[in-house]
Every structure is written in C-alpha cells, then in structure tokens.
Amino acid sequence: MLKNIVIAENQRGLLIKDGRFIKMFDPGRYRLWDFWNRAQVEIDLAEGVCNSPWAELIAKRHPDISAKYFEIVQVREGEVAVVFQDDVPSLVVRPGQTVYVWRVLKTVRVERFDVEATARLTRAQLIALEKVGGGAHAASQAIVSVSVAEANAAVVFFDGELAETLGPGRYGYWSVGRKVTAKAFDTRPLPLEVTAQEILTRDRISLRVTLTCFTQVVDVERAALGVPDYAAHIYKLVQFAVREAVGGRALDEVLNDRVTVDAQITEHVRRELGDIGVIVAELGIKDVILPGEMRELINKVVEAEKVAQANLIRRREETAATRSLLNTARLMEDSPTLLRLKELEALERVTEKVGRIDVQASSGEGLNAILDRLVHLRQRD
C-alpha cells in the first residue's frame, strides 16, 4: 500500500512503525510503501513545545536526532527556566518539569533563575515575562504581581511570614515553592463612620448616637500584624467608648457638653487601641437622635425658654426706655430752653399732618398764638 506524506514548512513528521520510532521527516513530499499498514506518521507543529509522547523516547534512544531537533529543558527543584524563542520569552518551566522545545524554526535560548536565592523579579523581567501566554507554561503559573497605588503601602508575605514592605509601584515575585500574598494599606487619614446605636442615659432616656472617626496608618507592618482588621477593631472600641461616656451622663449633659463627651471617647479609644501602627487623628459625635416624643418635649422646653428670654428682654427694654424718658423730663424741668425745644419739635410733627393754616391777625396775636398755645408741655407762668 502506497502512502503519500506531505510535511509543511512549519511541521515535522515522526515515522512510527510497529511501535518503534524510525526517523524524522523534514518538510517535503514523501511516498511510503506500507503493504501491511504497519507504519504511521505523526505530524507535529514545529514551534514551541513538542506535543508528541515520542519526544521523551527520542531523547533517550536517539540522542543525535534529539540534539538536532529539540532543546531539552529540565528544571531542578529551587529553580525556574524561561525559554526564549528568537529572544522573546515564550515558556516558563517550573521545577520537576521537562519539556522538549522545537529548535528548527527559531533560535532557542534558556535562562535559569534561582528562585530560592532571589524571590523578587526586576521590573524588566516582570514586563518581559508578563508577555508569556496561557497554558501550562504561562508566566501566571509561576509569578505573582503586586501593584501598590499612590499614597499606599503594602506588606508581602511568603508562606504567611512577613517578607518586606513596599511603596507605590508594581512588583513581581516568583511563587514557585512558596505562597506569595500581599496586603495593601492606604496611609492617608480615612473617615470611619460609626453608625447609630441605642444607648440609655443616666436619667433612663434612650437615644441613638452616630460618630465620625478619622484613622491613619503610620506603621504598615504593625497594622498588618497587630490585628486582623484594624478598621473593625477601632469600630468596636468606639462603640464601647461611646456607651461608657453617654451612659454615665444625663441627657442635658450629653446635649450641652459635647466637647467633654468627645474628649472622653477619644481618650478611651486611644488608650485601648495601643501601638498597632494606626492612630485615631480625630473623633467626634456627629448626630444625637432622640425618640419622637422626647424630641417634641425638648422642643416645647426650648420654645418656653425662648419665650421667657424674649419677655425678659422686652421688659429690660421697656425699663430702659422709661428711665430715659424720666431723665429727659427732669432735664426739661430744670431747663426752660430745652422744654421750649421739645414743644417746637412736637409742633413740627403736628403741623406735618395739617394741609393748611389760616392765621387771623385781627386779634393782634398772629403766629405767636400758634407757637405758644397750639402745643405746650407745661402751663406757662
């Protein structure tokens, strides 16, 4: 039986007969006489890794053929191999793996890394290896990328043990033989809202208090190791502190002396917080919410107080006005000239409302009658 075999330029053929590798076919057209159908040709794409299970057998039984067609990459424990094809990274081989890379179409170069001695990649290595595609030999299988935003800091752990602290930027680590994790923290002051909670004051009045707290991470390592979640930890401390501060005071004290209440809460939180790498920059009561009937009662009290204050002010003004009038009367009693001026002022106000005045001169008094008799504050002597 005659078989026609065509091998493309980017392919290679493996001739297998009776379960044995016979030879390698380069690109071209071949005629194969196989009367008993005992031979077969496996055609493989001659780029990247050889996918044929015969590659390992060829390397062991036919080293000369293997050396011509394959680059054998075998990786020991504690190292990683990166395969470059035409100086472009294409494969990442992990410890314990052996791959057979075709070397017929592209130049193959292998670079090995001691991942136990050097865990972090340089920026150039990270950028280059991130281009390696998917599959079993992708860079994502061997590399962990850590990105830290601006105004942030991060801590890196190897197998749960603190390794180093990072500033803003992008970093890469070999994750071969270790588990790499990272935890980032915002180092700017951040608000923490403590939502309303029911509290009973000393005079048995139920109210709800909402607080705002500003926290800031000042030591990233202590913040990562001190408590599992520093925000939740501070939240609970503030809740305990506000219960102690508000529960020991009457309602009037809470409403009228917010500064002292805020100071007591802040002091309690800072004392109990300790040195965990986080500080409480500022803390204060945002809202005090009373029950509906209590709000109405307080509004009535405030309204009554304001009415009383208004009445007091009105009486003070009336008293001051009366005192001023009395002083004016005493001055006019002692000064005829001042009394006359007051009379003329009163006459001016009266005549402003008069449209026309007729003066009869026959009486001999004329205008003097108006000036002297129309308005006078005291009987003439």
C-alpha positions as MATLAB code, in Angstrom:
seq = 'MLKNIVIAENQRGLLIKDGRFIKMFDPGRYRLWDFWNRAQVEIDLAEGVCNSPWAELIAKRHPDISAKYFEIVQVREGEVAVVFQDDVPSLVVRPGQTVYVWRVLKTVRVERFDVEATARLTRAQLIALEKVGGGAHAASQAIVSVSVAEANAAVVFFDGELAETLGPGRYGYWSVGRKVTAKAFDTRPLPLEVTAQEILTRDRISLRVTLTCFTQVVDVERAALGVPDYAAHIYKLVQFAVREAVGGRALDEVLNDRVTVDAQITEHVRRELGDIGVIVAELGIKDVILPGEMRELINKVVEAEKVAQANLIRRREETAATRSLLNTARLMEDSPTLLRLKELEALERVTEKVGRIDVQASSGEGLNAILDRLVHLRQRD';
ca = [
       0.000    0.000    0.000;
       1.428    3.370   -1.063;
       1.001    6.341    1.298;
       1.665    9.926    0.283;
       3.010   12.081    3.136;
       3.177   15.894    2.892;
       5.096   17.813    5.587;
       4.619   21.601    5.584;
       7.411   24.071    6.196;
       6.374   24.632    9.828;
       5.829   20.919   10.536;
       7.868   17.828   11.253;
       6.802   14.206   10.886;
       7.613   11.262   13.159;
       7.611    7.880   11.420;
       6.386    5.169   13.780;
       6.417    1.521   12.697;
       5.463   -1.466   14.800;
       5.515    0.754   17.899;
       9.069    1.981   17.232;
      10.357    5.389   16.171;
      12.101    5.052   12.811;
      13.009    8.532   11.566;
      12.080   12.230   11.444;
      10.574   13.716    8.287;
      11.597   17.252    7.313;
       9.303   19.443    5.167;
       8.543   17.887    1.764;
       6.502   15.196   -0.023;
       7.158   11.537    0.734;
       5.926    8.169   -0.615;
       5.785    5.404    1.908;
       5.221    1.745    0.923;
       3.300    0.056    3.686;
       1.741   -3.166    2.412;
       0.574   -4.371    5.812;
      -0.412   -0.954    7.211;
       2.173   -1.243    9.945;
       3.501    2.352    9.755;
       2.066    5.719   10.650;
       3.346    9.278   10.562;
       2.630   11.715   13.400;
       2.757   15.308   12.193;
       3.546   17.954   14.803;
       3.764   21.747   14.586;
       7.460   22.510   14.878;
       7.038   25.573   17.097;
       7.105   25.751   20.865;
       6.839   22.506   22.811;
       6.747   19.162   21.027;
       3.403   17.628   21.911;
       4.231   14.094   20.810;
       4.629   11.492   23.568;
       7.535   10.084   21.485;
       9.728   13.116   22.297;
      10.993   11.600   25.550;
      11.771    8.266   23.879;
      13.624   10.027   21.034;
      15.733   11.916   23.586;
      16.712    8.665   25.320;
      17.119    6.277   22.350;
      18.143    8.669   19.573;
      20.234   11.430   21.172;
      21.642   12.553   17.821;
      18.157   13.176   16.397;
      17.049   14.782   19.641;
      20.030   17.145   19.648;
      19.222   18.203   16.066;
      15.519   18.900   16.574;
      14.924   19.538   20.287;
      16.102   21.762   23.083;
      15.562   19.702   26.229;
      14.693   21.869   29.222;
      14.825   20.012   32.522;
      14.345   22.027   35.724;
      15.577   21.073   39.168;
      13.990   21.991   42.480;
      14.540   25.568   43.553;
      14.865   26.996   40.063;
      12.722   28.139   37.145;
      13.648   28.097   33.469;
      12.441   30.660   30.949;
      12.589   29.611   27.297;
      13.268   32.360   24.765;
      12.455   31.839   21.096;
      14.126   34.420   18.874;
      14.897   36.315   22.124;
      11.192   36.513   23.029;
      10.135   34.721   26.256;
       7.613   32.048   25.355;
       7.640   29.408   28.111;
       8.139   29.263   31.867;
       9.161   25.815   33.078;
       8.620   25.007   36.744;
      10.658   22.626   38.942;
      10.233   18.945   38.139;
       9.060   19.591   34.605;
      10.808   18.535   31.402;
       9.843   19.998   28.058;
      11.113   19.371   24.549;
      11.226   22.572   22.535;
      11.474   22.529   18.766;
      14.618   24.298   17.611;
      14.202   24.029   13.821;
      12.381   27.281   13.011;
      13.520   29.621   15.768;
      16.634   30.083   17.833;
      16.085   28.759   21.328;
      17.727   30.123   24.461;
      17.104   29.024   28.039;
      17.650   31.262   31.075;
      17.508   29.761   34.547;
      16.626   31.541   37.785;
      17.406   30.511   41.342;
      14.042   31.320   42.918;
      15.155   30.320   46.405;
      18.003   32.841   46.483;
      16.159   35.677   44.689;
      12.414   35.893   45.155;
      11.739   39.264   43.518;
      11.931   39.922   39.790;
      13.370   43.083   38.340;
      10.972   45.421   36.592;
      12.409   44.445   33.180;
      11.950   40.744   33.951;
       8.393   41.298   35.119;
       7.465   43.228   31.975;
       9.081   40.595   29.731;
       7.576   37.551   31.451;
       4.074   39.017   31.583;
       4.011   38.575   27.804;
       4.219   34.794   28.125;
       0.821   33.412   27.105;
      -1.529   30.942   28.729;
      -1.350   27.215   29.149;
       0.610   25.030   31.495;
       3.787   27.061   30.895;
       2.286   30.533   31.330;
       4.036   33.115   33.495;
       0.914   33.388   35.660;
       1.644   29.878   36.929;
       4.989   30.963   38.390;
       4.726   34.718   39.040;
       2.638   36.844   41.406;
       2.298   40.508   40.513;
       1.735   43.066   43.301;
       0.501   46.574   42.469;
       0.586   49.320   45.109;
      -1.360   52.511   44.391;
      -0.213   56.049   45.104;
      -0.326   57.089   48.790;
      -0.495   53.399   49.707;
       1.924   50.900   51.203;
       1.860   47.112   51.184;
       3.407   44.212   53.054;
       4.362   40.965   51.299;
       4.173   37.549   52.975;
       5.956   34.353   51.955;
       4.031   31.350   53.306;
       2.413   33.630   55.894;
       5.726   35.136   57.064;
       6.386   38.851   56.623;
       8.967   39.339   53.852;
       9.138   43.067   53.077;
       7.282   46.364   52.872;
       6.582   48.046   49.548;
       5.875   51.605   48.469;
       3.823   52.677   45.453;
       4.665   50.782   42.260;
       4.376   47.359   40.595;
       6.391   44.338   41.711;
       6.762   40.706   40.715;
       7.658   37.623   42.794;
       8.377   34.013   41.991;
       5.597   31.923   43.505;
       7.472   28.664   42.898;
       7.976   26.773   46.149;
       6.202   29.469   48.177;
       2.836   31.099   48.560;
       3.064   34.833   47.982;
       0.368   37.114   49.411;
       0.203   40.882   49.828;
      -1.862   43.302   51.855;
      -2.115   46.994   50.976;
      -2.953   49.940   53.264;
      -3.969   53.499   52.474;
      -1.663   55.749   54.520;
      -3.882   58.833   54.262;
      -6.357   59.865   57.002;
      -9.571   57.935   56.342;
     -13.053   58.533   57.793;
     -14.721   55.740   59.706;
     -18.451   56.133   60.282;
     -19.767   54.508   63.456;
     -23.464   54.051   62.810;
     -26.208   54.811   65.292;
     -26.621   52.528   68.275;
     -29.180   52.567   71.073;
     -27.786   53.923   74.378;
     -29.581   54.537   77.677;
     -28.503   57.692   79.519;
     -28.174   58.001   83.275;
     -31.687   59.505   83.512;
     -33.124   56.488   81.638;
     -33.638   58.175   78.256;
     -32.943   56.111   75.159;
     -31.062   57.838   72.347;
     -29.033   56.936   69.280;
     -25.555   58.338   68.659;
     -23.631   58.464   65.371;
     -19.907   59.240   65.375;
     -17.227   60.035   62.788;
     -13.674   58.841   63.372;
     -10.568   59.638   61.276;
      -7.912   56.918   61.301;
      -4.441   56.857   59.730;
      -1.933   54.043   59.233;
       1.506   55.197   60.411;
       3.282   51.816   60.601;
       2.286   49.360   57.873;
       3.968   46.300   59.406;
       2.330   46.814   62.808;
      -1.031   47.458   61.152;
      -0.735   44.186   59.234;
       0.396   42.087   62.193;
      -1.333   43.814   65.112;
      -4.979   42.969   64.411;
      -6.712   41.123   61.546;
      -8.801   44.177   60.590;
      -7.839   47.456   62.228;
     -10.967   49.277   60.969;
     -13.302   46.733   62.576;
     -11.175   46.790   65.738;
     -11.436   50.586   66.056;
     -15.152   50.410   65.264;
     -15.762   48.141   68.265;
     -13.597   50.279   70.543;
     -15.570   53.396   69.613;
     -18.842   51.592   70.342;
     -17.638   50.599   73.820;
     -16.282   54.097   74.487;
     -19.473   55.908   73.489;
     -21.590   53.608   75.667;
     -19.400   54.386   78.654;
     -19.343   58.144   78.001;
     -23.038   58.604   77.231;
     -24.381   56.005   79.658;
     -22.759   57.790   82.614;
     -24.331   61.179   81.832;
     -27.776   62.699   81.887;
     -29.375   63.815   78.645;
     -28.755   67.508   79.336;
     -25.049   66.838   79.896;
     -24.779   64.936   76.619;
     -26.538   67.658   74.649;
     -24.884   70.674   76.322;
     -21.318   69.415   76.757;
     -20.436   67.628   73.538;
     -16.791   68.713   73.739;
     -16.218   66.881   77.023;
     -18.032   63.786   75.744;
     -15.919   63.749   72.565;
     -12.730   64.124   74.591;
     -13.637   61.209   76.873;
     -14.471   58.950   73.936;
     -11.236   59.850   72.115;
      -9.109   59.269   75.217;
     -10.708   55.862   75.821;
     -10.214   54.726   72.218;
      -6.580   55.850   72.066;
      -5.774   54.186   75.380;
      -7.337   50.856   74.449;
      -6.030   50.917   70.867;
      -2.397   50.621   71.890;
       0.501   50.549   69.436;
      -0.893   48.738   66.395;
       0.506   51.122   63.794;
      -2.772   53.052   63.482;
      -3.692   56.345   65.138;
      -7.052   57.988   65.710;
      -6.473   61.509   64.443;
      -9.907   62.883   65.292;
     -13.156   61.586   66.739;
     -16.447   63.266   67.496;
     -20.205   62.845   67.831;
     -21.933   63.566   64.546;
     -25.622   63.133   65.443;
     -27.694   62.546   68.574;
     -31.093   61.111   67.658;
     -33.887   61.175   70.265;
     -37.243   59.323   70.257;
     -40.155   61.214   68.698;
     -41.977   62.042   71.930;
     -38.750   63.149   73.593;
     -37.968   65.484   70.682;
     -41.397   67.086   70.995;
     -40.934   67.546   74.732;
     -37.495   69.107   74.310;
     -38.827   71.391   71.578;
     -41.528   72.619   73.956;
     -38.951   73.253   76.667;
     -36.742   75.159   74.251;
     -39.726   77.146   72.992;
     -40.712   78.076   76.563;
     -37.148   79.129   77.341;
     -37.005   81.306   74.238;
     -40.365   82.947   75.077;
     -39.156   83.670   78.621;
     -35.946   85.147   77.270;
     -37.914   87.314   74.834;
     -40.194   88.588   77.639;
     -37.184   89.366   79.812;
     -35.525   91.304   77.037;
     -38.755   93.182   76.315;
     -39.115   94.193   79.985;
     -35.497   95.312   80.096;
     -36.030   97.481   77.034;
     -39.226   98.989   78.479;
     -37.467   99.750   81.757;
     -34.575  101.364   79.919;
     -36.965  103.429   77.805;
     -38.914  104.600   80.890;
     -35.693  105.506   82.684;
     -34.527  107.506   79.659;
     -37.889  109.321   79.488;
     -37.693  110.152   83.196;
     -34.205  111.595   82.771;
     -35.428  113.706   79.852;
     -38.353  115.036   81.919;
     -36.029  116.063   84.723;
     -33.770  117.919   82.293;
     -36.735  119.784   80.781;
     -37.973  120.719   84.246;
     -34.684  122.336   85.058;
     -34.146  123.934   81.606;
     -36.931  126.125   80.055;
     -34.997  126.329   76.823;
     -34.901  122.544   76.453;
     -38.612  122.425   77.262;
     -39.268  125.002   74.526;
     -37.283  122.961   72.003;
     -39.334  119.875   72.802;
     -42.516  121.876   72.311;
     -41.339  123.071   68.920;
     -40.458  119.500   67.907;
     -43.971  118.414   68.882;
     -45.419  121.370   66.965;
     -43.428  120.351   63.873;
     -44.837  116.821   63.999;
     -48.395  118.171   64.408;
     -48.145  120.668   61.556;
     -46.754  117.997   59.185;
     -50.237  116.482   59.127;
     -52.018  119.826   58.583;
     -52.637  120.782   54.959;
     -53.412  124.487   55.524;
     -53.196  127.002   58.419;
     -55.060  130.346   58.405;
     -53.714  132.985   60.752;
     -56.035  135.841   61.812;
     -54.068  138.945   62.534;
     -57.072  140.894   63.882;
     -56.574  139.510   67.329;
     -53.172  141.034   67.487;
     -51.510  137.709   68.310;
     -50.997  136.246   64.831;
     -48.422  133.466   64.501;
     -47.473  133.694   68.174;
     -50.837  132.217   69.061;
     -49.933  129.076   67.144;
     -46.442  128.875   68.574;
     -47.482  129.482   72.139;
     -50.936  127.961   72.500;
     -51.204  125.125   69.971;
     -48.666  122.870   71.721;
     -47.255  123.262   75.197;
     -45.868  120.698   77.585;
     -46.269  122.769   80.755;
     -48.551  125.596   81.755;
     -46.986  128.998   81.209;
     -46.117  131.047   84.308;
];
